[in-house]
XYZ file of C-alpha atoms in Angstrom:
211
model
C 34.096 17.635 10.098
C 33.057 20.516 7.765
C 32.762 18.041 4.931
C 30.293 15.965 6.976
C 28.193 19.035 7.769
C 27.909 20.233 4.161
C 26.766 16.691 3.091
C 24.245 16.453 5.960
C 22.654 19.813 5.460
C 21.040 19.207 1.944
C 20.079 15.736 3.012
C 17.981 17.215 6.003
C 16.456 19.828 3.669
C 15.438 17.381 1.168
C 13.910 14.892 3.709
C 12.442 17.686 5.687
C 10.434 19.153 2.842
C 9.067 15.717 1.996
C 8.006 15.107 5.402
C 6.438 18.447 5.930
C 4.342 18.197 2.903
C 2.812 14.936 4.176
C 2.322 16.078 7.827
C 4.318 13.033 9.064
C 1.778 10.523 7.450
C 1.785 8.915 4.033
C -1.167 7.110 2.733
C -0.753 3.643 1.145
C -2.155 2.762 -2.265
C -2.751 -0.621 -3.497
C -0.434 -1.829 -6.389
C -1.863 -5.051 -6.932
C -3.314 -8.318 -5.527
C -1.794 -11.774 -6.307
C -4.171 -13.703 -8.339
C -3.260 -16.981 -6.755
C -2.378 -16.213 -3.252
C -4.230 -13.068 -2.612
C -1.200 -11.228 -1.333
C -1.543 -7.450 -1.430
C 1.273 -5.200 -2.389
C 1.066 -1.668 -1.189
C 3.066 1.615 -2.001
C 3.558 3.680 1.112
C 6.253 5.880 -0.064
C 6.401 9.689 0.583
C 5.614 11.363 -2.847
C 8.544 13.350 -4.465
C 11.146 11.839 -2.307
C 14.496 11.486 -4.158
C 15.406 8.026 -5.537
C 18.653 7.945 -3.602
C 19.401 9.812 -0.379
C 22.355 10.236 1.857
C 22.591 8.164 5.075
C 24.717 9.072 8.101
C 26.173 6.062 9.917
C 28.949 5.219 12.480
C 31.624 2.676 11.299
C 33.385 0.248 13.440
C 35.963 2.587 14.289
C 33.390 5.062 15.720
C 33.879 7.483 12.858
C 30.943 9.184 11.035
C 30.343 8.142 7.459
C 27.917 9.120 4.722
C 26.549 6.510 2.140
C 24.245 6.975 -0.591
C 21.203 4.479 -0.338
C 17.859 4.028 -2.014
C 15.137 5.919 -0.339
C 12.790 2.873 -0.970
C 12.396 0.261 1.724
C 10.711 -3.069 1.304
C 8.908 -5.107 4.089
C 6.595 -8.067 4.437
C 3.818 -8.044 7.083
C 2.634 -11.276 8.485
C -0.778 -12.519 9.402
C -0.365 -11.061 12.863
C 0.320 -7.663 11.493
C 4.138 -7.630 12.300
C 6.310 -6.165 9.487
C 9.749 -7.108 8.865
C 12.439 -5.548 6.697
C 15.387 -8.199 6.117
C 14.756 -9.242 9.789
C 14.510 -5.690 11.045
C 11.212 -4.506 12.695
C 9.268 -2.286 10.216
C 6.030 -1.599 12.058
C 2.572 -3.154 12.280
C 0.299 -3.346 9.330
C -2.161 -5.619 7.636
C -0.607 -8.749 5.926
C 1.088 -7.985 2.652
C 4.086 -6.801 0.990
C 5.082 -3.056 1.301
C 7.254 -0.302 -0.207
C 7.876 2.652 2.097
C 10.332 5.485 2.599
C 13.735 5.276 4.571
C 13.171 7.044 7.873
C 9.436 6.076 8.111
C 7.740 2.875 9.427
C 4.358 0.929 8.659
C 1.203 1.254 10.605
C -2.491 1.866 10.369
C -4.984 4.745 10.496
C -8.049 4.712 12.873
C -10.089 2.482 10.243
C -7.330 -0.102 10.055
C -6.048 0.947 6.601
C -2.253 0.821 6.044
C -0.201 4.018 6.125
C 3.334 4.967 6.914
C 4.606 7.216 9.585
C 7.758 9.335 10.117
C 9.891 7.693 12.675
C 9.512 9.328 15.923
C 5.806 10.311 15.363
C 2.480 8.292 15.422
C 1.409 5.244 17.461
C 4.789 3.512 17.275
C 6.286 6.432 19.306
C 3.383 6.999 21.761
C 1.739 9.551 19.287
C -1.735 9.638 17.953
C -3.009 7.335 15.246
C -3.908 9.028 11.910
C -7.641 9.966 11.775
C -8.981 8.531 8.494
C -11.821 10.237 6.640
C -15.053 8.520 7.151
C -16.753 6.868 4.337
C -19.270 8.924 2.401
C -23.079 8.192 3.115
C -23.431 6.727 -0.383
C -20.571 4.163 0.234
C -22.111 3.137 3.733
C -25.637 2.767 2.250
C -24.357 0.787 -0.889
C -25.432 -2.823 -1.293
C -23.219 -5.279 0.123
C -21.903 -7.763 -2.403
C -21.549 -11.505 -1.938
C -18.167 -13.057 -0.980
C -16.414 -13.799 -4.285
C -13.098 -15.926 -4.895
C -11.556 -16.030 -8.363
C -8.581 -18.237 -9.347
C -8.143 -17.170 -13.098
C -6.621 -19.912 -15.285
C -8.261 -20.579 -18.823
C -11.510 -19.038 -17.244
C -12.137 -16.874 -14.320
C -12.879 -19.869 -12.079
C -14.979 -17.846 -9.709
C -17.151 -18.993 -6.862
C -19.764 -16.956 -4.949
C -20.453 -17.819 -1.416
C -18.401 -21.165 -2.054
C -20.646 -21.986 -5.045
C -18.794 -22.115 -8.501
C -20.141 -19.709 -11.056
C -19.736 -19.920 -14.918
C -18.065 -16.889 -16.268
C -20.971 -15.716 -18.358
C -23.223 -15.865 -15.187
C -21.106 -13.694 -13.102
C -23.002 -10.510 -14.143
C -26.075 -11.942 -12.695
C -24.566 -11.686 -9.076
C -22.262 -8.676 -9.410
C -22.462 -5.245 -10.968
C -20.357 -4.278 -14.047
C -17.911 -1.300 -13.423
C -15.608 0.758 -15.527
C -11.872 0.210 -14.787
C -10.958 3.779 -15.288
C -13.496 5.069 -12.978
C -12.212 2.743 -10.162
C -8.675 3.633 -10.729
C -9.611 7.467 -10.859
C -11.121 6.987 -7.219
C -7.832 5.320 -6.065
C -9.214 1.621 -6.380
C -7.836 -1.293 -8.398
C -8.953 -3.860 -10.883
C -5.700 -6.047 -10.750
C -7.518 -8.928 -9.165
C -8.963 -10.230 -12.484
C -11.878 -9.873 -13.109
C -12.725 -8.145 -9.920
C -12.451 -4.459 -9.037
C -12.206 -3.063 -5.587
C -12.011 0.484 -3.956
C -9.013 1.781 -2.057
C -10.267 0.178 0.999
C -10.346 -3.189 -0.632
C -14.213 -3.219 -0.728
C -15.527 -5.163 -3.688
C -17.160 -2.948 -6.246
C -17.942 -5.309 -9.068
C -16.602 -6.870 -12.406
C -14.243 -5.186 -14.733
C -16.536 -4.133 -17.916
C -13.541 -4.941 -20.324
C -14.014 -8.667 -19.614
C -17.792 -8.688 -20.096
C -18.681 -7.162 -23.462
């Protein structure tokens, strides 16, 4: 029993410090968007969490055991927003692929953006939903861009409002943006040749493809 206590104590210290730093909520960052299926992959892990952690479980004989497991959990969320980790319920979040921390679950903030919550807290346990910061005035007043779909093959193969557009004509419809500026602000340019902000709002065309 003493051995179990000694193992459990540092685990709680490590996990507890990570939780406190994140105030029971971890923001999700977009890793990439599948070019062909549009599936979004998100990283919702708690920063600075050890790669492996100790997990306490009860075996078939009712004995307490300690096992070393990966701190990263993986889940898929369907079009209804139901998330599953190998058949186990993992929360409710927009459709996509997710990585999150053991002992946490997937959810959304007040603006519908994906986040992860510490188990026992947040809307999944009767608590409050994380209040997202409102978009800046500049973002709200920015020009709305047209609907764009690209299926890169030998060319970008883009259509705007369901009309096919030649690659060289795309700058006539969309602004050119710098990839480094987008990524610095938390956005992504993984959906070639398009760049999006961290809320998946289209910002424009990646400059490196349009010299």
